[in-house]
């Protein structure tokens, strides 16, 4: 069985390539390397001892996709390709609508041409907007609070329409909470370009001296220590969730959303302290004002993923910090 992985050279994509190869599938990756490196794929091959097929192409390019589908017998697709920086999406919304929605429409049209009807899509907890209560369950109301989130919401709607028009499709909408961590080999991990937007890569870059101190955005939230709380999930657990979703897609039809998280919240200071313990390196910090748009806390109910997919997270915050540290220590400049 052959799985096409769009955006497979990226952070979550590369870890998913490892798990999908280890599960015995053939892997074909399409990525334009706009936010990733070819080295990640070489390292996937090193970790697994298996080869994958790589096409450097833009997913919006339907001719390039037709070539990939003609040259390979694709059975299912995992679709990661897209942009993900919330702040940039506010400044440059069209760039996000063009790329994130453009990739999806192009991909679905070529899948249609080749009769491939199984897709696993990278959605996000951001589709819950400002949730009324915790934990967040899949049937809670959806809304968007920034253009990035709106692209995820629209793509979910496009995929629901695709299923409604043809019930032969299998569509898994995986709503990730906060993916962090790295492969335990230390060979692949998160390698953001420029100054990181997200908390964990910021902490790990302070640890290796690329940044001087952590800026904690607000200490007056309604949480145990006043700093924001999120449901961090180890990227390897997340990647294994994609294997379960692919197995589901091979045995079911439907369009179903699944939360992938741990069900537990961790505050900024708890994550910083866990990282200090795991690395033995001090992380100096300053308290800054709140970042606009941030919420007190967010955590998932993952009961549906457990009961329907047979998946649950197994790695804890200490594992996430230990593995991130190993990756960042051995690759202080990421893949650069
Ligand atoms: P990433 O940027 O590391 O990976 C995305 C990959 O897609 C990159 O390799 C990039 O080069 C590629 N890409 C982008 N546009 C493309 C195009 N037009 N054609 C071909 N390739 C293209 O990001 P990630 O953290 O691995 O996220 C993967 C997916 O998961 C994204 O869709 C993201 O929105 C979603 N997601 C991420 C998070 C998170 O916090 N990391 C949370 C929820 C959802
Ligand atoms: C986590 C906590 C910050 C950076 C984002 C997207 C979301 C999803 C995951 C894709 C918050 C605090 C952060 C820093 C800090 N992505 N923080 N100092 O905002 O929960 O989610 O990534 O779908 O859509 O919005 O993650 O890592 O940015 O922040 O204090 O330098 O860390 O205030 O409480 P967030 P994050």
Coordinates of N, CA, C and O in Angstrom, one line a residue, residues 209-304:
X209 N 21.6 28.7 23.4 CA 22.2 30.0 23.3 C 21.9 30.8 22.0 O 22.5 31.9 21.8
X210 N 21.0 30.3 21.2 CA 20.6 31.1 20.0 C 19.7 32.3 20.4 O 19.7 33.3 19.7
X211 N 19.0 32.2 21.5 CA 18.2 33.3 22.1 C 18.6 33.5 23.5 O 19.1 32.6 24.2
X212 N 18.4 34.7 24.0 CA 19.0 35.0 25.4 C 18.0 34.6 26.5 O 18.5 34.2 27.5
X213 N 16.7 34.9 26.3 CA 15.8 34.6 27.4 C 14.4 34.3 26.9 O 14.1 34.8 25.8
X214 N 13.7 33.6 27.7 CA 12.3 33.3 27.3 C 11.4 34.5 27.7 O 11.5 35.0 28.8
X215 N 10.5 34.8 26.8 CA 9.5 35.8 27.1 C 8.2 35.1 27.5 O 7.6 34.5 26.6
X216 N 7.8 35.2 28.7 CA 6.6 34.6 29.2 C 5.4 35.6 28.9 O 5.4 36.6 29.5
X217 N 4.5 35.2 28.1 CA 3.4 36.1 27.7 C 2.3 36.1 28.7 O 1.3 35.4 28.5
X218 N 2.5 36.9 29.8 CA 1.4 37.0 30.8 C 1.5 36.1 31.9 O 1.8 34.9 31.7
X219 N 1.3 36.6 33.2 CA 1.3 35.7 34.4 C 0.1 36.0 35.2 O 0.1 35.7 36.4
X220 N -1.0 36.5 34.5 CA -2.2 36.8 35.3 C -3.4 36.0 34.7 O -4.5 36.5 34.7
X221 N -3.1 34.9 34.1 CA -4.2 34.0 33.6 C -4.8 33.2 34.7 O -4.2 33.0 35.8
X222 N -6.0 32.7 34.4 CA -6.7 31.9 35.5 C -6.2 30.5 35.4 O -6.9 29.6 34.9
X223 N -5.0 30.3 35.8 CA -4.4 28.9 35.8 C -3.6 28.8 37.2 O -3.5 29.8 37.9
X224 N -3.0 27.6 37.4 CA -2.4 27.3 38.7 C -1.3 28.3 39.0 O -1.2 28.7 40.2
X225 N -0.5 28.8 38.0 CA 0.6 29.7 38.3 C 0.5 31.0 37.6 O 1.4 31.8 37.5
X226 N -0.7 31.2 36.9 CA -1.0 32.5 36.2 C -0.5 32.5 34.8 O -0.8 33.4 34.0
X227 N 0.3 31.5 34.3 CA 0.8 31.5 32.9 C -0.1 30.6 32.1 O -0.8 29.6 32.7
X228 N -0.2 30.8 30.8 CA -1.1 30.1 29.9 C -0.9 28.6 29.9 O 0.3 28.1 30.0
X229 N -2.0 27.8 29.8 CA -1.9 26.4 29.9 C -2.4 25.8 28.5 O -3.4 26.2 28.0
X230 N -1.6 24.8 28.0 CA -1.9 24.1 26.8 C -1.8 22.6 26.9 O -1.0 22.1 27.7
X231 N -2.4 21.9 25.9 CA -2.3 20.5 25.9 C -1.2 20.1 24.9 O -1.4 20.0 23.7
X232 N 0.0 19.9 25.4 CA 1.2 19.6 24.6 C 1.2 18.1 24.3 O 0.9 17.3 25.2
X233 N 1.4 17.8 23.0 CA 1.5 16.4 22.6 C 2.8 16.0 21.9 O 3.2 16.8 21.1
X234 N 3.4 14.9 22.3 CA 4.6 14.5 21.7 C 4.4 14.2 20.2 O 3.5 13.4 19.8
X235 N 5.3 14.7 19.3 CA 5.1 14.6 17.9 C 5.1 13.1 17.5 O 4.4 12.7 16.4
X236 N 5.8 12.3 18.2 CA 5.8 10.8 17.8 C 4.4 10.2 18.1 O 3.9 9.4 17.3
X237 N 3.8 10.6 19.3 CA 2.4 10.1 19.6 C 1.5 10.6 18.4 O 0.6 9.8 18.0
X238 N 1.7 11.8 18.1 CA 0.8 12.4 17.0 C 1.0 11.6 15.7 O 0.0 11.3 15.0
X239 N 2.3 11.4 15.4 CA 2.6 10.6 14.1 C 1.9 9.2 14.2 O 1.3 8.8 13.2
X240 N 1.9 8.6 15.3 CA 1.3 7.3 15.4 C -0.2 7.4 15.3 O -0.9 6.5 14.8
X241 N -0.8 8.6 15.6 CA -2.2 8.8 15.4 C -2.6 8.8 13.9 O -3.7 8.4 13.5
X242 N -1.6 9.2 13.1 CA -1.8 9.2 11.6 C -1.9 7.7 11.1 O -2.6 7.4 10.2
X243 N -1.1 6.9 11.7 CA -1.1 5.5 11.3 C -2.5 4.9 11.6 O -3.1 4.2 10.8
X244 N -3.0 5.2 12.8 CA -4.3 4.7 13.2 C -5.4 5.3 12.3 O -6.4 4.6 11.9
X245 N -5.2 6.6 11.9 CA -6.2 7.2 11.0 C -6.2 6.6 9.7 O -7.3 6.4 9.0
X246 N -5.0 6.3 9.2 CA -4.9 5.6 7.9 C -5.6 4.2 7.9 O -6.4 3.8 7.0
X247 N -5.4 3.5 9.0 CA -6.0 2.2 9.2 C -7.5 2.3 9.2 O -8.3 1.6 8.5
X248 N -8.0 3.4 9.9 CA -9.5 3.7 9.9 C -10.0 4.0 8.5 O -11.0 3.4 8.0
X249 N -9.2 4.8 7.7 CA -9.6 5.1 6.4 C -9.7 3.9 5.4 O -10.5 3.9 4.5
X250 N -8.8 2.9 5.7 CA -8.9 1.7 4.8 C -10.0 0.8 5.2 O -10.4 -0.1 4.4
X251 N -10.7 1.0 6.3 CA -11.7 0.1 6.7 C -13.1 0.8 6.9 O -14.1 0.1 7.3
X252 N -13.1 2.1 6.7 CA -14.4 2.8 6.9 C -14.6 3.9 5.8 O -13.6 4.3 5.3
X253 N -15.8 4.2 5.6 CA -16.1 5.5 4.9 C -16.7 6.5 5.8 O -17.2 6.1 6.9
X254 N -16.6 7.8 5.5 CA -17.2 8.8 6.4 C -16.3 10.0 6.4 O -15.2 10.0 5.8
X255 N -16.8 11.0 7.1 CA -15.9 12.2 7.4 C -16.0 12.5 8.9 O -17.0 12.9 9.4
X256 N -14.9 12.2 9.6 CA -14.9 12.3 11.0 C -13.8 13.1 11.5 O -12.7 13.0 11.1
X257 N -14.1 13.9 12.6 CA -13.0 14.7 13.3 C -12.6 14.0 14.5 O -13.4 13.4 15.2
X258 N -11.3 14.1 14.8 CA -10.7 13.5 16.0 C -9.7 14.5 16.7 O -8.8 15.0 16.0
X259 N -9.9 14.7 17.9 CA -8.9 15.5 18.7 C -7.7 14.6 19.0 O -7.8 13.5 19.4
X260 N -6.5 15.1 18.7 CA -5.3 14.4 19.1 C -4.5 15.3 20.1 O -3.9 16.3 19.8
X261 N -4.6 14.9 21.4 CA -3.9 15.6 22.5 C -3.6 14.6 23.6 O -3.7 13.4 23.3
X262 N -3.3 15.1 24.8 CA -3.1 14.2 25.9 C -4.3 14.3 26.9 O -4.4 13.5 27.8
X263 N -5.1 15.4 26.8 CA -6.1 15.6 27.8 C -5.7 16.3 29.0 O -6.4 16.5 29.9
X264 N -4.4 16.7 29.0 CA -3.8 17.4 30.2 C -3.2 18.7 29.8 O -2.6 18.9 28.8
X265 N -3.4 19.7 30.7 CA -2.8 21.0 30.4 C -1.5 21.2 31.2 O -1.3 20.6 32.3
X266 N -0.6 21.9 30.6 CA 0.7 22.3 31.2 C 0.9 23.7 31.0 O 0.7 24.3 29.9
X267 N 1.3 24.5 32.1 CA 1.5 25.9 31.9 C 2.8 26.2 31.3 O 3.7 25.4 31.3
X268 N 3.0 27.5 30.9 CA 4.3 27.9 30.4 C 5.4 27.7 31.4 O 6.5 27.1 31.1
X269 N 5.2 28.0 32.6 CA 6.2 27.8 33.6 C 6.5 26.4 33.9 O 7.6 26.0 34.2
X270 N 5.4 25.6 33.9 CA 5.6 24.1 34.1 C 6.5 23.5 33.0 O 7.3 22.7 33.2
X271 N 6.2 24.0 31.8 CA 7.0 23.4 30.6 C 8.4 23.9 30.7 O 9.4 23.1 30.5
X272 N 8.6 25.2 31.1 CA 10.0 25.7 31.2 C 10.7 24.9 32.3 O 11.9 24.5 32.1
X273 N 10.1 24.7 33.4 CA 10.7 24.0 34.6 C 11.1 22.5 34.2 O 12.1 22.0 34.5
X274 N 10.2 21.9 33.4 CA 10.4 20.5 33.0 C 11.6 20.4 32.0 O 12.4 19.5 32.1
X275 N 11.7 21.5 31.2 CA 12.8 21.5 30.2 C 14.1 21.7 31.0 O 15.1 21.1 30.6
X276 N 14.1 22.5 32.0 CA 15.3 22.8 32.8 C 15.8 21.4 33.4 O 16.9 21.1 33.4
X277 N 14.8 20.7 34.0 CA 15.1 19.4 34.6 C 15.7 18.4 33.6 O 16.7 17.7 33.8
X278 N 15.0 18.4 32.4 CA 15.4 17.4 31.4 C 16.8 17.7 30.8 O 17.5 16.7 30.4
X279 N 17.1 18.9 30.7 CA 18.3 19.3 30.0 C 19.5 19.7 30.9 O 20.7 19.6 30.5
X280 N 19.2 20.0 32.1 CA 20.2 20.5 33.1 C 20.7 21.9 32.7 O 21.7 22.4 33.2
X281 N 20.0 22.6 31.8 CA 20.4 23.9 31.4 C 19.4 24.9 31.9 O 18.2 24.7 31.8
X282 N 19.9 26.0 32.4 CA 18.9 27.1 32.9 C 18.3 27.8 31.8 O 18.9 28.0 30.7
X283 N 17.0 28.1 32.0 CA 16.3 28.9 30.9 C 15.9 30.2 31.6 O 14.8 30.3 32.3
X284 N 16.7 31.3 31.5 CA 16.3 32.6 32.1 C 15.0 33.1 31.4 O 14.7 32.8 30.2
X285 N 14.2 33.8 32.1 CA 12.9 34.3 31.6 C 12.5 35.7 32.1 O 13.0 36.1 33.2
X286 N 11.7 36.3 31.3 CA 11.1 37.6 31.8 C 9.6 37.5 31.6 O 9.2 36.8 30.7
X287 N 8.9 38.2 32.4 CA 7.4 38.2 32.2 C 7.0 39.4 31.3 O 7.4 40.5 31.6
X288 N 6.4 39.1 30.2 CA 5.9 40.2 29.3 C 4.4 40.3 29.4 O 3.8 39.4 30.0
X289 N 3.8 41.3 28.7 CA 2.4 41.4 28.7 C 1.8 40.2 27.9 O 2.5 39.5 27.2
X290 N 0.5 40.0 28.1 CA -0.2 38.9 27.4 C 0.0 39.1 25.9 O 0.0 40.2 25.4
X291 N 0.0 38.0 25.1 CA 0.0 38.1 23.7 C -1.5 38.2 23.2 O -2.3 37.3 23.7
X292 N -1.8 39.1 22.4 CA -3.2 39.3 22.0 C -3.8 38.0 21.4 O -3.1 37.3 20.6
X293 N -5.0 37.7 21.8 CA -5.7 36.5 21.2 C -5.4 35.2 22.0 O -6.1 34.2 21.8
X294 N -4.5 35.2 23.0 CA -4.2 34.0 23.8 C -5.3 33.7 24.8 O -5.9 34.7 25.4
X295 N -5.6 32.5 25.1 CA -6.6 32.0 26.0 C -5.9 31.5 27.3 O -4.7 31.2 27.3
X296 N -6.7 31.5 28.4 CA -6.1 30.9 29.7 C -5.6 29.5 29.5 O -4.5 29.2 29.8
X297 N -6.5 28.7 29.1 CA -6.1 27.2 29.0 C -6.9 26.5 27.9 O -8.0 27.0 27.5
X298 N -6.3 25.5 27.3 CA -6.9 24.7 26.3 C -6.5 23.3 26.5 O -5.3 23.0 26.6
X299 N -7.4 22.3 26.6 CA -7.1 20.9 26.6 C -8.2 20.1 26.0 O -9.4 20.5 26.0
X300 N -7.8 19.0 25.5 CA -8.7 18.1 24.6 C -9.3 17.0 25.4 O -8.8 16.5 26.4
X301 N -10.5 16.6 25.0 CA -11.0 15.3 25.3 C -10.6 14.4 24.1 O -10.9 14.7 23.0
X302 N -9.9 13.3 24.4 CA -9.4 12.4 23.4 C -10.1 11.1 23.4 O -9.6 10.1 22.8
X303 N -11.3 11.1 24.0 CA -12.1 9.9 24.1 C -12.5 9.3 22.8 O -12.5 8.1 22.6
X304 N -12.8 10.2 21.8 CA -13.2 9.7 20.5 C -12.1 9.0 19.8 O -12.3 7.9 19.2

